[in-house]
Short mmCIF file of C-alpha atoms and ligand atoms in Angstrom, two decimals:
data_model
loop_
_atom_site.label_atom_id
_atom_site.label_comp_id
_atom_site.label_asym_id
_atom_site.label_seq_id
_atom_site.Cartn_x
_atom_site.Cartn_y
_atom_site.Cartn_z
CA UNK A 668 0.00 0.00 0.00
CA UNK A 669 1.51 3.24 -0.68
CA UNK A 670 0.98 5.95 1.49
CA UNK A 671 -0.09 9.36 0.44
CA UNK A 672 2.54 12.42 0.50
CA UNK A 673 2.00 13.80 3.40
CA UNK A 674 4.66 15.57 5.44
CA UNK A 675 3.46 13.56 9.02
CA UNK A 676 5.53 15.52 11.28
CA UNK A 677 3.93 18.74 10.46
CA UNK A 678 0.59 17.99 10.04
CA UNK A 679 -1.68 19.25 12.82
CA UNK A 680 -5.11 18.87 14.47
CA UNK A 681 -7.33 19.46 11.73
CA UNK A 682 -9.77 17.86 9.44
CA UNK A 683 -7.54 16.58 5.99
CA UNK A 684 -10.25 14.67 3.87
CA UNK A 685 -9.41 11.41 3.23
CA UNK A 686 -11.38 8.80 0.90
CA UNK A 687 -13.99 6.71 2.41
CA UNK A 688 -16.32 7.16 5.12
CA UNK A 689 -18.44 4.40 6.49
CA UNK A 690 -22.62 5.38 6.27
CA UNK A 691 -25.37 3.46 7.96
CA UNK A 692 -29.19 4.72 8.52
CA UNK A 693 -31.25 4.61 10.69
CA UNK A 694 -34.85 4.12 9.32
CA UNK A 695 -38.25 2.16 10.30
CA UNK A 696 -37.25 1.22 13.24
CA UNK A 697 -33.68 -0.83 12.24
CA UNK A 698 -30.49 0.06 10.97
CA UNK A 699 -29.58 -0.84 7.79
CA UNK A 700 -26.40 -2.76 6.58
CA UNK A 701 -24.09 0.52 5.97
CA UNK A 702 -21.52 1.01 3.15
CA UNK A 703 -17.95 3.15 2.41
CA UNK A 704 -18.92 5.97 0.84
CA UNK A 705 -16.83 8.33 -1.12
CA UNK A 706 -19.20 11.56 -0.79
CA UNK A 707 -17.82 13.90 2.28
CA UNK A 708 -20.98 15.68 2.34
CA UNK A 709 -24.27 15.42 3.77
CA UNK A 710 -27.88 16.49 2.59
CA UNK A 711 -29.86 16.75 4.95
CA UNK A 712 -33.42 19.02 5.72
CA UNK A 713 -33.81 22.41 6.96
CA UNK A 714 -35.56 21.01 9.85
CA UNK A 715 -33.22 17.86 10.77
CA UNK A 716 -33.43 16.90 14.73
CA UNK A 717 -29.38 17.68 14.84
CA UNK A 718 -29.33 21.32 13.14
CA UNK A 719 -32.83 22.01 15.54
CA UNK A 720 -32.72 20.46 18.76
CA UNK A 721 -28.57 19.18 17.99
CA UNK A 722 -29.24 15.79 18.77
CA UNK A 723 -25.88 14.44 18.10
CA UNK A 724 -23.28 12.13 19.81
CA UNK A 725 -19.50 11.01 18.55
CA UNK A 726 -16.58 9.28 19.68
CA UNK A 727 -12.94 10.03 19.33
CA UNK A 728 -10.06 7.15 18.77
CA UNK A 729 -6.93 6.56 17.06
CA UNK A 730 -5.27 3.69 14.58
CA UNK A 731 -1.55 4.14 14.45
CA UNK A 732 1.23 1.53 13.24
CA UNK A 733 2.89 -0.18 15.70
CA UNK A 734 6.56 -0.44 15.68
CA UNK A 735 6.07 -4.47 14.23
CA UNK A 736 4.24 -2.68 11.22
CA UNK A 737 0.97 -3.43 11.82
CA UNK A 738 -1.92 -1.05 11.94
CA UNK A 739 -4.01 -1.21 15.15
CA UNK A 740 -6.24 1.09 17.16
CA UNK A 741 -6.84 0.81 21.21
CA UNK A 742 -10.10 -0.47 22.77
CA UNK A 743 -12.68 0.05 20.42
CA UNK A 744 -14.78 -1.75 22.32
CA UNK A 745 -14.89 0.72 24.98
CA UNK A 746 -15.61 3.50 22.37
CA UNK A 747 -18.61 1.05 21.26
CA UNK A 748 -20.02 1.22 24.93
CA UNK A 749 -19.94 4.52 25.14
CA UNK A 750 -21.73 5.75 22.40
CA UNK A 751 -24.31 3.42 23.70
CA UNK A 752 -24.26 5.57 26.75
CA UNK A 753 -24.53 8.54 24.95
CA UNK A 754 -27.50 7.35 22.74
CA UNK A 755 -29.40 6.17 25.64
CA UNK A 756 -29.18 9.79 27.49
CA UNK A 757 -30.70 11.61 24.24
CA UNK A 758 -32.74 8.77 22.92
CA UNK A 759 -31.36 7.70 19.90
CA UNK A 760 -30.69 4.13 18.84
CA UNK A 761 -28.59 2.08 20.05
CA UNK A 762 -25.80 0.93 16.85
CA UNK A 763 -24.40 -3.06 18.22
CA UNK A 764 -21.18 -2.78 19.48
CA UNK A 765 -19.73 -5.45 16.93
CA UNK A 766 -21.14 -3.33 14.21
CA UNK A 767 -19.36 -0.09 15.34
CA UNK A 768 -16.06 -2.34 15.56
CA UNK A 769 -16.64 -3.60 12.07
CA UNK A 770 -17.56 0.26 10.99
CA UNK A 771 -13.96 1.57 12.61
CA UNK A 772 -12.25 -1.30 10.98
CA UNK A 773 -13.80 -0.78 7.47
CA UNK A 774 -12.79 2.38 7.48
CA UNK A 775 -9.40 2.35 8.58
CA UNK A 776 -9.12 0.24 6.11
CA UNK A 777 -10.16 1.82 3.33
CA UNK A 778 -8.12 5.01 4.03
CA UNK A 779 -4.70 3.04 5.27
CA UNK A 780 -2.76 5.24 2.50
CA UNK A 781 -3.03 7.82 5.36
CA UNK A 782 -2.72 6.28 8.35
CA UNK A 783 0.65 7.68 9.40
CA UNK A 784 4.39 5.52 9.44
CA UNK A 785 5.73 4.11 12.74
CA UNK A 786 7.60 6.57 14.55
CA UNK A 787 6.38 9.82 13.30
CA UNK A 788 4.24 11.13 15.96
CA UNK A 789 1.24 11.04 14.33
CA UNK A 790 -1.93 9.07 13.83
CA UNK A 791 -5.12 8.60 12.00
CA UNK A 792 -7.83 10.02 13.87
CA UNK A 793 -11.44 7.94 14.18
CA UNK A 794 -14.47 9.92 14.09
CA UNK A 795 -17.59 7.61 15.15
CA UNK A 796 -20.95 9.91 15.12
CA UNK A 797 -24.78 9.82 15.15
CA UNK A 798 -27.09 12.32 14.16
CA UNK A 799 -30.80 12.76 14.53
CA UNK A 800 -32.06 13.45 10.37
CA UNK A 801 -35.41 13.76 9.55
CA UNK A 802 -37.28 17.08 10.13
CA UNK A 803 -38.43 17.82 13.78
CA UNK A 804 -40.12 21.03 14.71
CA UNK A 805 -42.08 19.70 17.89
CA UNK A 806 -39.36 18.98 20.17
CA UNK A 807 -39.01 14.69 20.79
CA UNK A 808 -35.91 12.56 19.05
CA UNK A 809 -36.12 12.13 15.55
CA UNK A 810 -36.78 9.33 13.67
CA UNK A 811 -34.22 8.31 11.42
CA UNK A 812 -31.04 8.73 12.05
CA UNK A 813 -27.52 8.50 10.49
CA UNK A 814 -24.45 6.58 11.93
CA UNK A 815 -21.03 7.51 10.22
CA UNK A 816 -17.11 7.16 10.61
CA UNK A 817 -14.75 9.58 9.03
CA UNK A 818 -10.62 9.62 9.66
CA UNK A 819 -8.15 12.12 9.16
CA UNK A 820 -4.54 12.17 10.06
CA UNK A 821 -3.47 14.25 12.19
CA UNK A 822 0.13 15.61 13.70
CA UNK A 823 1.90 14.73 16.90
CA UNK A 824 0.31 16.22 19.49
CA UNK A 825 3.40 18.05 21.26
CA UNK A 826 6.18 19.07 18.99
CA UNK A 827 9.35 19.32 20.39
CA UNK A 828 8.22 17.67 23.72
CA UNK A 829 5.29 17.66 26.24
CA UNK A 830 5.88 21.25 28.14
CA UNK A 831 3.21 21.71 31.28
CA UNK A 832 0.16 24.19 30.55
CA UNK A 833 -1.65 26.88 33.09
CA UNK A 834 -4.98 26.61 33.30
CA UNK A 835 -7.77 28.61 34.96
CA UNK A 836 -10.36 27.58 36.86
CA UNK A 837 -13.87 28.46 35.16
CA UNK A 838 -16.36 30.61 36.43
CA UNK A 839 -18.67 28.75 33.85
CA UNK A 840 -19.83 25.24 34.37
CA UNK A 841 -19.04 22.80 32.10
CA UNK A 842 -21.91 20.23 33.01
CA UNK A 843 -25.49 20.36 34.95
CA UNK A 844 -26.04 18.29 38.15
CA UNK A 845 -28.02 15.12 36.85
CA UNK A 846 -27.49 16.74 33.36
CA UNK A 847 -24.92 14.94 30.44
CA UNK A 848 -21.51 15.74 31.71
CA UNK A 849 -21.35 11.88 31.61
CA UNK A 850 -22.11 11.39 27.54
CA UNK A 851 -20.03 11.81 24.88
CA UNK A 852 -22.40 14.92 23.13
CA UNK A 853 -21.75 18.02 21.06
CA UNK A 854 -24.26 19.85 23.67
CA UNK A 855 -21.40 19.35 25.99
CA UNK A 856 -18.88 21.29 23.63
CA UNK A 857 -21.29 23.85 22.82
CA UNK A 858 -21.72 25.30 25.52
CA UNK A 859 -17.70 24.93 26.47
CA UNK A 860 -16.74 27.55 23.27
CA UNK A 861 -17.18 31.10 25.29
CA UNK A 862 -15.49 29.52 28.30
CA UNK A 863 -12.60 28.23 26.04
CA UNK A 864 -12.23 31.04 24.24
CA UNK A 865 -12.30 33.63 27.19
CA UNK A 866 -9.59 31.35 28.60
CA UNK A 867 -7.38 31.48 25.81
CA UNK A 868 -7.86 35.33 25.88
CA UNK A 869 -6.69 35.63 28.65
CA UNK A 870 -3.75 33.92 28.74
CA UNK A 871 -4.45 30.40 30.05
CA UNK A 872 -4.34 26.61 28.04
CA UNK A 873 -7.27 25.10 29.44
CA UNK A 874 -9.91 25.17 31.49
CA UNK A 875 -10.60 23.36 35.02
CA UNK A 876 -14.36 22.73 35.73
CA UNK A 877 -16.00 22.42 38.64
CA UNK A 878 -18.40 20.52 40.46
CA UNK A 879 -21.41 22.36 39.22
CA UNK A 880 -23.69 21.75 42.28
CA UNK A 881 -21.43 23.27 45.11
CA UNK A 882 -18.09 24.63 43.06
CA UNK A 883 -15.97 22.74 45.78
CA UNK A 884 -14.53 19.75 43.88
CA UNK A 885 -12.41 19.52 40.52
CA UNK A 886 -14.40 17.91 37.64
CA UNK A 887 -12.79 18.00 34.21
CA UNK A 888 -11.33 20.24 30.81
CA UNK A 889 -13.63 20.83 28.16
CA UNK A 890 -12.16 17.51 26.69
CA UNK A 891 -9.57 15.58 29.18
CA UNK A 892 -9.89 13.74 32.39
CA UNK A 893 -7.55 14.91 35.55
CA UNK A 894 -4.74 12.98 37.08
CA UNK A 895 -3.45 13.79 39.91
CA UNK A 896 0.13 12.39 41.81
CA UNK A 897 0.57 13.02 45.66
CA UNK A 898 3.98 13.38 46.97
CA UNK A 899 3.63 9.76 47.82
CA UNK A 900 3.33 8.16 44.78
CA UNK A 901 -0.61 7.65 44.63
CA UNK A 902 -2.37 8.39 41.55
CA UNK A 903 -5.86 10.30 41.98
CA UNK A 904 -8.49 11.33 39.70
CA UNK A 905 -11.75 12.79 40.44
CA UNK A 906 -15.03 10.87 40.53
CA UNK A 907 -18.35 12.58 39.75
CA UNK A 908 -21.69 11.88 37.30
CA UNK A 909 -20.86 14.84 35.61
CA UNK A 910 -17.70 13.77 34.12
CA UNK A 911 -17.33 11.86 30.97
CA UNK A 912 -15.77 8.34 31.72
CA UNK A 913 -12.10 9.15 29.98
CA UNK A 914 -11.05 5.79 28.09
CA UNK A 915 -7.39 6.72 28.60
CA UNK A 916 -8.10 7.93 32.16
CA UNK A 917 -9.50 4.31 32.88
CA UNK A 918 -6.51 2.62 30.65
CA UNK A 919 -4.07 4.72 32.63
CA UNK A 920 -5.55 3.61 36.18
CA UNK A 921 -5.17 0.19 35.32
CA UNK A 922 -1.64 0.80 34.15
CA UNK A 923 -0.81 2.56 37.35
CA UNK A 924 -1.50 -0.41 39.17
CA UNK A 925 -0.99 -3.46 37.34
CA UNK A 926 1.79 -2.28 35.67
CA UNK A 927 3.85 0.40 37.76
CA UNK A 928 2.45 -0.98 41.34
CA UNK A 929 1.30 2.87 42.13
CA UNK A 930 -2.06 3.20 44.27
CA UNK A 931 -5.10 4.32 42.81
CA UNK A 932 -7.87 6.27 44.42
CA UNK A 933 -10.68 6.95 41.94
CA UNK A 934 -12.52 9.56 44.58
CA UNK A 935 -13.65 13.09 44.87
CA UNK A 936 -11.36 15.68 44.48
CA UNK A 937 -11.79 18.84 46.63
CA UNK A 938 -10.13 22.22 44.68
CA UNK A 939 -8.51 22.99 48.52
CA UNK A 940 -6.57 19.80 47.84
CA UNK A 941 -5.05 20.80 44.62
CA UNK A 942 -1.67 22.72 46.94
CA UNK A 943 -0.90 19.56 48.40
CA UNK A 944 -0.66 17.55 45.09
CA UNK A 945 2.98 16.94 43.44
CA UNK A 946 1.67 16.52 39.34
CA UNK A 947 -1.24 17.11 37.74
CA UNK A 948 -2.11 15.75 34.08
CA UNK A 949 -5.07 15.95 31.33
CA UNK A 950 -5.53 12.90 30.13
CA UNK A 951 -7.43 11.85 26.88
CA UNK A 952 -6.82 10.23 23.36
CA UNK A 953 -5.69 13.10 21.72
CA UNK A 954 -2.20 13.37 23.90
CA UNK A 955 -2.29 10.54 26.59
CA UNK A 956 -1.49 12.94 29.17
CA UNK A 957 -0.54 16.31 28.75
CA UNK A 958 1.40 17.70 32.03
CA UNK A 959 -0.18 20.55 34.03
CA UNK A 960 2.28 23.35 35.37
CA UNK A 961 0.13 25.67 36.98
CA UNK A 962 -3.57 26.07 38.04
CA UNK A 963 -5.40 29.59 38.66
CA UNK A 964 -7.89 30.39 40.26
CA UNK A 965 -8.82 34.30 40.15
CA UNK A 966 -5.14 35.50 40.32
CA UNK A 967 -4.32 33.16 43.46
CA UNK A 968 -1.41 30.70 41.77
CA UNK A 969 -0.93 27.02 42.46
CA UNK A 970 1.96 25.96 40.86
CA UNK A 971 2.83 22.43 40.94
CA UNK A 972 6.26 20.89 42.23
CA UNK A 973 6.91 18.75 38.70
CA UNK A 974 7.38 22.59 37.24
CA UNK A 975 7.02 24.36 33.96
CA UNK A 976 9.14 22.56 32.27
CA UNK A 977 9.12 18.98 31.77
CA UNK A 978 6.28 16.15 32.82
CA UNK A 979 6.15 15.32 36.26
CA UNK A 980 8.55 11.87 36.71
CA UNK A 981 5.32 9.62 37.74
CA UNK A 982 3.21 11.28 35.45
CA UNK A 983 6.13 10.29 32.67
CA UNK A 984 6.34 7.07 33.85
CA UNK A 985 2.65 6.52 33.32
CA UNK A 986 2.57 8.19 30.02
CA UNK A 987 6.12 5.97 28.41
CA UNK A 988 3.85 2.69 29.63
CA UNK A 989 0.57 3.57 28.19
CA UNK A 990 2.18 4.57 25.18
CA UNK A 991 4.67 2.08 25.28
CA UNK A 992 1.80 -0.71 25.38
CA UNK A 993 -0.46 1.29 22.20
CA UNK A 994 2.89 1.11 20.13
CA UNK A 995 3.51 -2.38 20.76
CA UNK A 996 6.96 -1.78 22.63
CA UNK A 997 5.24 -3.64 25.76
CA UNK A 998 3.13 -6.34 25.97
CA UNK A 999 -0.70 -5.31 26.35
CA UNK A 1000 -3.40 -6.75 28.63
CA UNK A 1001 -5.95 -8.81 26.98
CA UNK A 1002 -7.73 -7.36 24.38
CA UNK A 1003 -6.63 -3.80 24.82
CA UNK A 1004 -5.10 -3.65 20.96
CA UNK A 1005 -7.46 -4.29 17.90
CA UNK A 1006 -5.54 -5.45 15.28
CA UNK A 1007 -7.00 -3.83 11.68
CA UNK A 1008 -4.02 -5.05 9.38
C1 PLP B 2398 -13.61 12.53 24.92
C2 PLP B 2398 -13.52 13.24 26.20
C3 PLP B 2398 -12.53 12.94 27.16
C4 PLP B 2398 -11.41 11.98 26.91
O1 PLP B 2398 -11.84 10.67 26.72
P1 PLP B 2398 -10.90 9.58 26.01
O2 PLP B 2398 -11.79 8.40 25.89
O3 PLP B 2398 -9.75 9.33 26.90
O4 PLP B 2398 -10.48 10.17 24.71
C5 PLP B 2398 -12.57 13.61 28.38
N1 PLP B 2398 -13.54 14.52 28.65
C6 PLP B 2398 -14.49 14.84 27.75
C7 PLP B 2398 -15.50 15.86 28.10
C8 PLP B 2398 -14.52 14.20 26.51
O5 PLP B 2398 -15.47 14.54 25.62
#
């Protein structure tokens, strides 16, 4: 198979078209048996249930080629489960999670002329969705709905090394109590823009959430899980309904314990705790983990021990396994690696 020309080291994080993209409807009641399609565009009514009342879910993953040459991507399954979750909270239907394997597969497949070399930092990046698409004026779920993949590569995610951010906390909320912090929804990012993009005026990477219902405990980013590493070695990372269940967070837990022997609490996370912490990390598949240097919270600084300018060392140790294990330098646990070619 030869790959397209594509400079992989200096690609970024955006949307490169590639060739196919799986398609299945939803119609009558039953999905039907989907197809690669090459059309990158969708028709769709005026009055579709997604541009009206944006009923829409997605998932993000990643197929990469392991240093044995082989072209893989990392718990699909889990991405499968999820989007279950997510249809379930806005009432859409539920696609079967061997389906949604076989749609990430097909896919991959059909576009492996971008899916980037061994070594070069970057990866193809899997786009599972689901729309609501017939018209709906009276507000209830659509429907028919449509249930797509689309890839596109995209660059290594820190260039010239993983350098600690400063984030603020948010005066906005991220989440509602009993809302859908916990679902995988383009609501959720939505509402996230004006709180992103004040933060990034002002100076700061990222945003910390918190608990929306009392503003006491640490929740999430707009898009990453926390870590946290106390000057004893323990990994913590906040628990809550309002957060959505991070598929590297929970990779990296396990790896903590089974494979580096480190503690894991999986608890909630008062903010007042935050000075007495020794590394922080986002974690998620876009980066693994990327290392937290400093956290504000309306001018009053609290600046982590690991520093501004490298990854803390437990915090590196986690992120060399994790990665170590989705490259194929280390063994994997059972069924972690989905092997597409
Ligand atoms: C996707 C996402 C994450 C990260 O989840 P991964 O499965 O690790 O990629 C974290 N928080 C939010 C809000 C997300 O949408």
């Amino acid at each position: 198979m030869e790959k397209k020309d594509i400079d992989w080291s200096s690609l970024g994080f955006g949307y490169v078209k590639t060739d196919k993209r799986y398609v299945s409807w939803f119609k009558n009641g039953a999905w039907d048996d989907g197809a690669l399609v090459e059309d990158d565009t969708i028709t769709m009514s005026e009055c579709a249930g997604v541009l009206q009342y944006a009923q829409t879910i997605f998932e993000g993953l990643k197929a990469y080629t392991t240093e044995d040459g082989h072209i893989v991507c990392f718990r699909p399954d889990l991405n499968a489960e999820r989007l279950e979750q997510s249809a379930a909270r806005l009432e859409m239907p539920v696609f079967p999670k061997d389906r949604f394997i076989d749609a990430v597969v097909k896919t991959v497949e059909a576009n492996e002329a971008y899916v980037p070399p061994y070594g070069s930092g970057a990866t193809l990046y899997i786009r599972p969705y689901m729309f609501g698409y017939n018209p709906v004026i009276g507000v209830k779920p659509a429907d028919e709905y449509q249930f797509r993949v689309f890839t596109t590569p995209v660059g290594p995610y820190f260039k010239g090394g993983a350098k600690p951010i400063t984030i603020k906390v948010s005066d906005f909320d991220r989440a509602a109590p009993h809302g859908t912090g916990h679902i995988k929804a383009g609501l959720n990012y939505a509402m996230s823009l004006h709180a992103i993009v004040t933060a990034h005026k002002e100076g700061f990477d990222e945003n910390m959430y918190l608990d929306p219902g009392t503003r006491t405990k640490v929740e999430e980013t707009g898009g990453a899980n926390f870590l946290f590493i106390t000057k004893d070695n323990k990994v913590v990372t906040p628990k809550s309904d309002s957060i959505l269940p991070s598929i590297t967070r929970r990779s990296l837990m396990y790896v903590a314990e089974k494979y580096l022997g480190l503690t894991v609490e999986h608890r909630e996370v008062y903010f007042d705790e935050l000075k007495d912490f020794a590394e922080c990390g986002l974690c998620g598949t876009a980066a693994v983990i990327s290392p937290v240097g400093k956290i504000v919270n309306h001018g009053e600084e609290i600046c982590l021990p690991s520093g501004m300018d490298d990854m803390g060392p437990i915090t590196k140790k986690l992120y060399d396994t994790l990665t170590g294990i989705q490259m194929g330098r280390m063994e994997a646990p059972e069924g972690w690696i989905k092997v597409i070619k």
